[in-house]
PDB file of C-alpha atoms in Angstrom:
ATOM      1  CA  MET A 725      -3.726  77.718-112.504  1.00  0.00           C
ATOM      2  CA  TRP A 726      -0.690  76.575-110.483  1.00  0.00           C
ATOM      3  CA  ARG A 727       0.250  80.193-109.611  1.00  0.00           C
ATOM      4  CA  LYS A 728      -3.308  80.950-108.480  1.00  0.00           C
ATOM      5  CA  GLN A 729      -3.302  77.937-106.124  1.00  0.00           C
ATOM      6  CA  ARG A 730       0.180  78.728-104.878  1.00  0.00           C
ATOM      7  CA  PHE A 731      -0.708  82.266-103.736  1.00  0.00           C
ATOM      8  CA  GLU A 732      -4.284  81.529-102.633  1.00  0.00           C
ATOM      9  CA  GLY A 733      -5.697  84.367-100.608  1.00  0.00           C
ATOM     10  CA  LEU A 734      -3.140  87.009-101.707  1.00  0.00           C
ATOM     11  CA  ASP A 735      -5.590  88.772-104.055  1.00  0.00           C
ATOM     12  CA  VAL A 736      -8.219  88.956-101.214  1.00  0.00           C
ATOM     13  CA  LEU A 737      -5.632  90.299 -98.782  1.00  0.00           C
ATOM     14  CA  VAL A 738      -4.490  93.005-101.196  1.00  0.00           C
ATOM     15  CA  ALA A 739      -8.081  93.888-102.147  1.00  0.00           C
ATOM     16  CA  GLN A 740      -9.252  94.182 -98.533  1.00  0.00           C
ATOM     17  CA  ARG A 741      -6.153  95.643 -96.838  1.00  0.00           C
ATOM     18  CA  GLY A 742      -4.145  97.192 -99.680  1.00  0.00           C
ATOM     19  CA  CYS A 743      -5.302 100.779 -99.064  1.00  0.00           C
ATOM     20  CA  ALA A 744      -4.488 100.571 -95.373  1.00  0.00           C
ATOM     21  CA  LEU A 745      -1.083  99.049 -96.070  1.00  0.00           C
ATOM     22  CA  LEU A 746      -0.376 101.750 -98.629  1.00  0.00           C
ATOM     23  CA  ALA A 747      -1.409 104.494 -96.134  1.00  0.00           C
ATOM     24  CA  THR A 748       0.990 103.090 -93.585  1.00  0.00           C
ATOM     25  CA  ALA A 749       3.822 102.825 -96.146  1.00  0.00           C
ATOM     26  CA  VAL A 750       3.247 106.464 -97.263  1.00  0.00           C
ATOM     27  CA  LEU A 751       3.584 107.617 -93.636  1.00  0.00           C
ATOM     28  CA  LEU A 752       6.741 105.556 -93.188  1.00  0.00           C
ATOM     29  CA  THR A 753       8.381 106.836 -96.364  1.00  0.00           C
ATOM     30  CA  GLY A 754       7.056 110.375 -96.663  1.00  0.00           C
ATOM     31  CA  SER A 755       5.658 110.120-100.189  1.00  0.00           C
ATOM     32  CA  ARG A 756       3.129 108.111-102.129  1.00  0.00           C
ATOM     33  CA  ALA A 757       5.611 106.921-104.793  1.00  0.00           C
ATOM     34  CA  ALA A 758       8.078 105.640-102.133  1.00  0.00           C
ATOM     35  CA  GLY A 759       5.134 104.119-100.220  1.00  0.00           C
ATOM     36  CA  GLU A 760       4.022 102.226-103.304  1.00  0.00           C
ATOM     37  CA  ASP A 761       7.565 101.001-103.797  1.00  0.00           C
ATOM     38  CA  LEU A 762       7.739  99.865-100.156  1.00  0.00           C
ATOM     39  CA  VAL A 763       4.395  97.970-100.431  1.00  0.00           C
ATOM     40  CA  GLN A 764       5.539  96.276-103.649  1.00  0.00           C
ATOM     41  CA  ALA A 765       8.855  95.243-102.097  1.00  0.00           C
ATOM     42  CA  ALA A 766       6.993  93.811 -99.031  1.00  0.00           C
ATOM     43  CA  LEU A 767       4.551  91.966-101.336  1.00  0.00           C
ATOM     44  CA  GLU A 768       7.469  90.529-103.319  1.00  0.00           C
ATOM     45  CA  ARG A 769       9.090  89.280-100.046  1.00  0.00           C
ATOM     46  CA  LEU A 770       5.781  87.757 -98.946  1.00  0.00           C
ATOM     47  CA  MET A 771       5.389  85.948-102.272  1.00  0.00           C
ATOM     48  CA  ARG A 772       8.978  84.581-102.094  1.00  0.00           C
ATOM     49  CA  ASN A 773       8.298  83.219 -98.611  1.00  0.00           C
ATOM     50  CA  TRP A 774       4.598  82.364 -99.081  1.00  0.00           C
ATOM     51  CA  SER A 775       4.983  78.659 -98.331  1.00  0.00           C
ATOM     52  CA  ARG A 776       6.948  79.387 -95.088  1.00  0.00           C
ATOM     53  CA  VAL A 777       4.518  82.015 -93.792  1.00  0.00           C
ATOM     54  CA  HIS A 778       1.926  80.248 -91.709  1.00  0.00           C
ATOM     55  CA  GLY A 779      -0.989  82.069 -90.045  1.00  0.00           C
ATOM     56  CA  ASP A 780      -1.292  85.860 -90.229  1.00  0.00           C
ATOM     57  CA  LYS A 781      -0.111  86.904 -93.722  1.00  0.00           C
ATOM     58  CA  GLU A 782      -1.049  90.523 -93.099  1.00  0.00           C
ATOM     59  CA  GLY A 783       1.014  90.585 -89.933  1.00  0.00           C
ATOM     60  CA  TYR A 784       4.001  89.201 -91.838  1.00  0.00           C
ATOM     61  CA  LEU A 785       3.423  91.837 -94.517  1.00  0.00           C
ATOM     62  CA  ARG A 786       3.261  94.696 -91.970  1.00  0.00           C
ATOM     63  CA  ARG A 787       6.401  93.552 -90.202  1.00  0.00           C
ATOM     64  CA  THR A 788       8.131  93.325 -93.573  1.00  0.00           C
ATOM     65  CA  LEU A 789       6.950  96.933 -94.335  1.00  0.00           C
ATOM     66  CA  TYR A 790       8.467  98.268 -91.061  1.00  0.00           C
ATOM     67  CA  HIS A 791      11.681  96.331 -91.412  1.00  0.00           C
ATOM     68  CA  LEU A 792      12.139  97.399 -95.058  1.00  0.00           C
ATOM     69  CA  ALA A 793      11.485 101.059 -94.071  1.00  0.00           C
ATOM     70  CA  VAL A 794      14.063 100.872 -91.297  1.00  0.00           C
ATOM     71  CA  ASP A 795      16.576  99.256 -93.741  1.00  0.00           C
ATOM     72  CA  ARG A 796      16.031 102.143 -96.141  1.00  0.00           C
ATOM     73  CA  TRP A 797      16.517 104.687 -93.397  1.00  0.00           C
ATOM     74  CA  ARG A 798      19.793 103.058 -92.437  1.00  0.00           C
ATOM     75  CA  LEU A 799      20.889 102.950 -96.014  1.00  0.00           C
ATOM     76  CA  ARG A 800      20.062 106.655 -96.401  1.00  0.00           C
ATOM     77  CA  ARG A 801      22.141 107.437 -93.351  1.00  0.00           C
ATOM     78  CA  ARG A 802      25.130 105.913 -95.087  1.00  0.00           C
ATOM     79  CA  ARG A 803      24.274 107.381 -98.517  1.00  0.00           C
ATOM     80  CA  PRO A 804      22.001 110.447 -97.999  1.00  0.00           C
ATOM     81  CA  GLU A 805      19.405 111.230-100.658  1.00  0.00           C
ATOM     82  CA  VAL A 806      18.949 114.669-102.063  1.00  0.00           C
ATOM     83  CA  LEU A 807      15.297 115.500-101.707  1.00  0.00           C
ATOM     84  CA  THR A 808      13.498 118.241-103.581  1.00  0.00           C
ATOM     85  CA  GLU A 809      10.232 119.796-102.577  1.00  0.00           C
ATOM     86  CA  ILE A 810       7.451 119.178-105.002  1.00  0.00           C
ATOM     87  CA  GLU A 811       4.303 121.259-104.776  1.00  0.00           C
ATOM     88  CA  PRO A 812       1.172 119.208-104.917  1.00  0.00           C
ATOM     89  CA  PRO A 813      -1.186 120.214-107.788  1.00  0.00           C
ATOM     90  CA  GLY A 814      -3.708 122.899-106.915  1.00  0.00           C
ATOM     91  CA  GLN A 815      -7.075 121.827-105.573  1.00  0.00           C
ATOM     92  CA  THR A 816     -10.193 123.930-105.544  1.00  0.00           C
ATOM     93  CA  ASP A 817     -11.812 121.989-102.675  1.00  0.00           C
ATOM     94  CA  GLY A 818     -10.179 120.979 -99.402  1.00  0.00           C
ATOM     95  CA  THR A 819      -6.744 122.519-100.000  1.00  0.00           C
ATOM     96  CA  ASP A 820      -6.461 123.481 -96.333  1.00  0.00           C
ATOM     97  CA  VAL A 821      -6.729 119.807 -95.357  1.00  0.00           C
ATOM     98  CA  LEU A 822      -4.204 118.795 -97.979  1.00  0.00           C
ATOM     99  CA  HIS A 823      -1.729 121.486 -96.832  1.00  0.00           C
ATOM    100  CA  LEU A 824      -2.134 120.357 -93.206  1.00  0.00           C
ATOM    101  CA  ARG A 825      -1.663 116.725 -94.167  1.00  0.00           C
ATOM    102  CA  GLN A 826       1.413 117.515 -96.204  1.00  0.00           C
ATOM    103  CA  ALA A 827       2.874 119.592 -93.412  1.00  0.00           C
ATOM    104  CA  LEU A 828       2.282 116.799 -90.933  1.00  0.00           C
ATOM    105  CA  ILE A 829       3.850 114.268 -93.239  1.00  0.00           C
ATOM    106  CA  GLN A 830       6.905 116.507 -93.640  1.00  0.00           C
ATOM    107  CA  ALA A 831       7.122 117.053 -89.877  1.00  0.00           C
ATOM    108  CA  LEU A 832       6.872 113.263 -89.374  1.00  0.00           C
ATOM    109  CA  ALA A 833       9.655 112.777 -91.955  1.00  0.00           C
ATOM    110  CA  MET A 834      11.951 115.011 -89.835  1.00  0.00           C
ATOM    111  CA  LEU A 835      11.797 112.590 -86.887  1.00  0.00           C
ATOM    112  CA  PRO A 836      14.421 109.875 -86.407  1.00  0.00           C
ATOM    113  CA  PRO A 837      13.403 106.499 -87.909  1.00  0.00           C
ATOM    114  CA  ARG A 838      12.482 104.745 -84.646  1.00  0.00           C
ATOM    115  CA  GLN A 839      10.342 107.652 -83.455  1.00  0.00           C
ATOM    116  CA  ARG A 840       8.600 107.867 -86.828  1.00  0.00           C
ATOM    117  CA  ALA A 841       7.925 104.094 -86.809  1.00  0.00           C
ATOM    118  CA  VAL A 842       6.619 104.173 -83.227  1.00  0.00           C
ATOM    119  CA  LEU A 843       4.312 107.094 -83.884  1.00  0.00           C
ATOM    120  CA  VAL A 844       2.931 105.492 -87.090  1.00  0.00           C
ATOM    121  CA  LEU A 845       2.358 102.189 -85.272  1.00  0.00           C
ATOM    122  CA  ARG A 846       0.813 103.703 -82.122  1.00  0.00           C
ATOM    123  CA  TYR A 847      -1.256 106.579 -83.493  1.00  0.00           C
ATOM    124  CA  TRP A 848      -1.944 105.760 -87.133  1.00  0.00           C
ATOM    125  CA  GLU A 849      -2.196 101.961 -86.953  1.00  0.00           C
ATOM    126  CA  GLN A 850      -3.596 101.994 -83.374  1.00  0.00           C
ATOM    127  CA  PHE A 851      -1.294  99.227 -82.076  1.00  0.00           C
ATOM    128  CA  SER A 852      -0.746  98.842 -78.364  1.00  0.00           C
ATOM    129  CA  GLU A 853       2.696  99.560 -76.916  1.00  0.00           C
ATOM    130  CA  ALA A 854       3.328  95.844 -76.566  1.00  0.00           C
ATOM    131  CA  GLU A 855       2.245  95.121 -80.222  1.00  0.00           C
ATOM    132  CA  ALA A 856       4.475  97.973 -81.448  1.00  0.00           C
ATOM    133  CA  ALA A 857       7.412  96.673 -79.435  1.00  0.00           C
ATOM    134  CA  GLU A 858       6.973  93.201 -80.836  1.00  0.00           C
ATOM    135  CA  LEU A 859       6.818  94.453 -84.459  1.00  0.00           C
ATOM    136  CA  LEU A 860       9.853  96.631 -84.036  1.00  0.00           C
ATOM    137  CA  GLY A 861      11.818  94.060 -82.019  1.00  0.00           C
ATOM    138  CA  CYS A 862      12.385  96.349 -79.019  1.00  0.00           C
ATOM    139  CA  SER A 863      11.133  96.734 -75.438  1.00  0.00           C
ATOM    140  CA  VAL A 864       7.876  98.353 -74.396  1.00  0.00           C
ATOM    141  CA  GLY A 865       9.931 100.922 -72.565  1.00  0.00           C
ATOM    142  CA  THR A 866      11.746 101.880 -75.809  1.00  0.00           C
ATOM    143  CA  VAL A 867       8.350 102.289 -77.507  1.00  0.00           C
ATOM    144  CA  LYS A 868       7.116 104.485 -74.692  1.00  0.00           C
ATOM    145  CA  SER A 869      10.216 106.678 -74.666  1.00  0.00           C
ATOM    146  CA  SER A 870      10.349 106.912 -78.459  1.00  0.00           C
ATOM    147  CA  ALA A 871       6.649 107.910 -78.611  1.00  0.00           C
ATOM    148  CA  SER A 872       7.151 110.498 -75.901  1.00  0.00           C
ATOM    149  CA  ARG A 873      10.253 111.991 -77.595  1.00  0.00           C
ATOM    150  CA  GLY A 874       8.560 111.836 -81.020  1.00  0.00           C
ATOM    151  CA  LEU A 875       5.459 113.632 -79.839  1.00  0.00           C
ATOM    152  CA  THR A 876       7.572 116.297 -78.126  1.00  0.00           C
ATOM    153  CA  ARG A 877       9.591 116.804 -81.266  1.00  0.00           C
ATOM    154  CA  LEU A 878       6.417 117.047 -83.412  1.00  0.00           C
ATOM    155  CA  ARG A 879       5.007 119.665 -81.080  1.00  0.00           C
ATOM    156  CA  GLN A 880       8.274 121.660 -81.455  1.00  0.00           C
ATOM    157  CA  LEU A 881       8.197 121.330 -85.259  1.00  0.00           C
ATOM    158  CA  THR A 882       4.548 122.435 -85.441  1.00  0.00           C
ATOM    159  CA  ALA A 883       4.600 125.096 -82.744  1.00  0.00           C
ATOM    160  CA  ASP A 884       4.995 127.932 -85.237  1.00  0.00           C
ATOM    161  CA  TRP A 885       1.896 126.860 -87.193  1.00  0.00           C
ATOM    162  CA  ALA A 886      -0.336 128.519 -84.642  1.00  0.00           C
ATOM    163  CA  LEU A 887       1.791 131.676 -84.848  1.00  0.00           C
ATOM    164  CA  GLU A 888       1.536 131.717 -88.652  1.00  0.00           C
ATOM    165  CA  ASP A 889      -2.247 131.253 -88.505  1.00  0.00           C
ATOM    166  CA  ALA A 890      -2.508 134.113 -86.019  1.00  0.00           C
ATOM    167  CA  GLY A 891      -0.348 136.312 -88.247  1.00  0.00           C
ATOM    168  CA  MET A 892      -2.492 135.561 -91.269  1.00  0.00           C
ATOM    169  CA  ASN A 893      -5.718 136.205 -89.371  1.00  0.00           C
ATOM    170  CA  GLY A 894      -4.337 139.415 -87.962  1.00  0.00           C
ATOM    171  CA  ALA A 895      -3.271 140.630 -91.434  1.00  0.00           C
ATOM    172  CA  VAL A 896      -6.712 139.995 -92.899  1.00  0.00           C
ATOM    173  CA  GLY A 897      -8.573 142.046 -90.245  1.00  0.00           C
TER     174      GLY A 897
END
């Protein structure tokens, strides 16, 4: 009973916003498993600081997600991970959409951490430049330049997709 009163509202927050928080975490980390770990770590931090967090608990949780993601990126820079490519299981319906989504997530993962965070905040989470700047602890100008550079880099990374599609269509005919 004491624990339920202590974390009052947490279950509602997770039930209502958990999927959106997980989607953001997956975009920040590049995989569902890492996204789940990130959300869990953010929830643990929220629970540890529950009595000190006044007001917007979701805002606190989102800021924690972004800060933990940046911390992990910095740690990986010092101790790089060896990543392996895992093929998603075959799907009979909607595989084109899954392949496109996976390719976009991989392209997003190739961006520097700040550019990735800015693009997720601005275009996935629909935050304004000022809100993104506040969450990341940087200036609005930094958000603007990071978004511009990130979008330019994504265009470069995905430019050959149109060529591959044209080659496949040409080979079929």
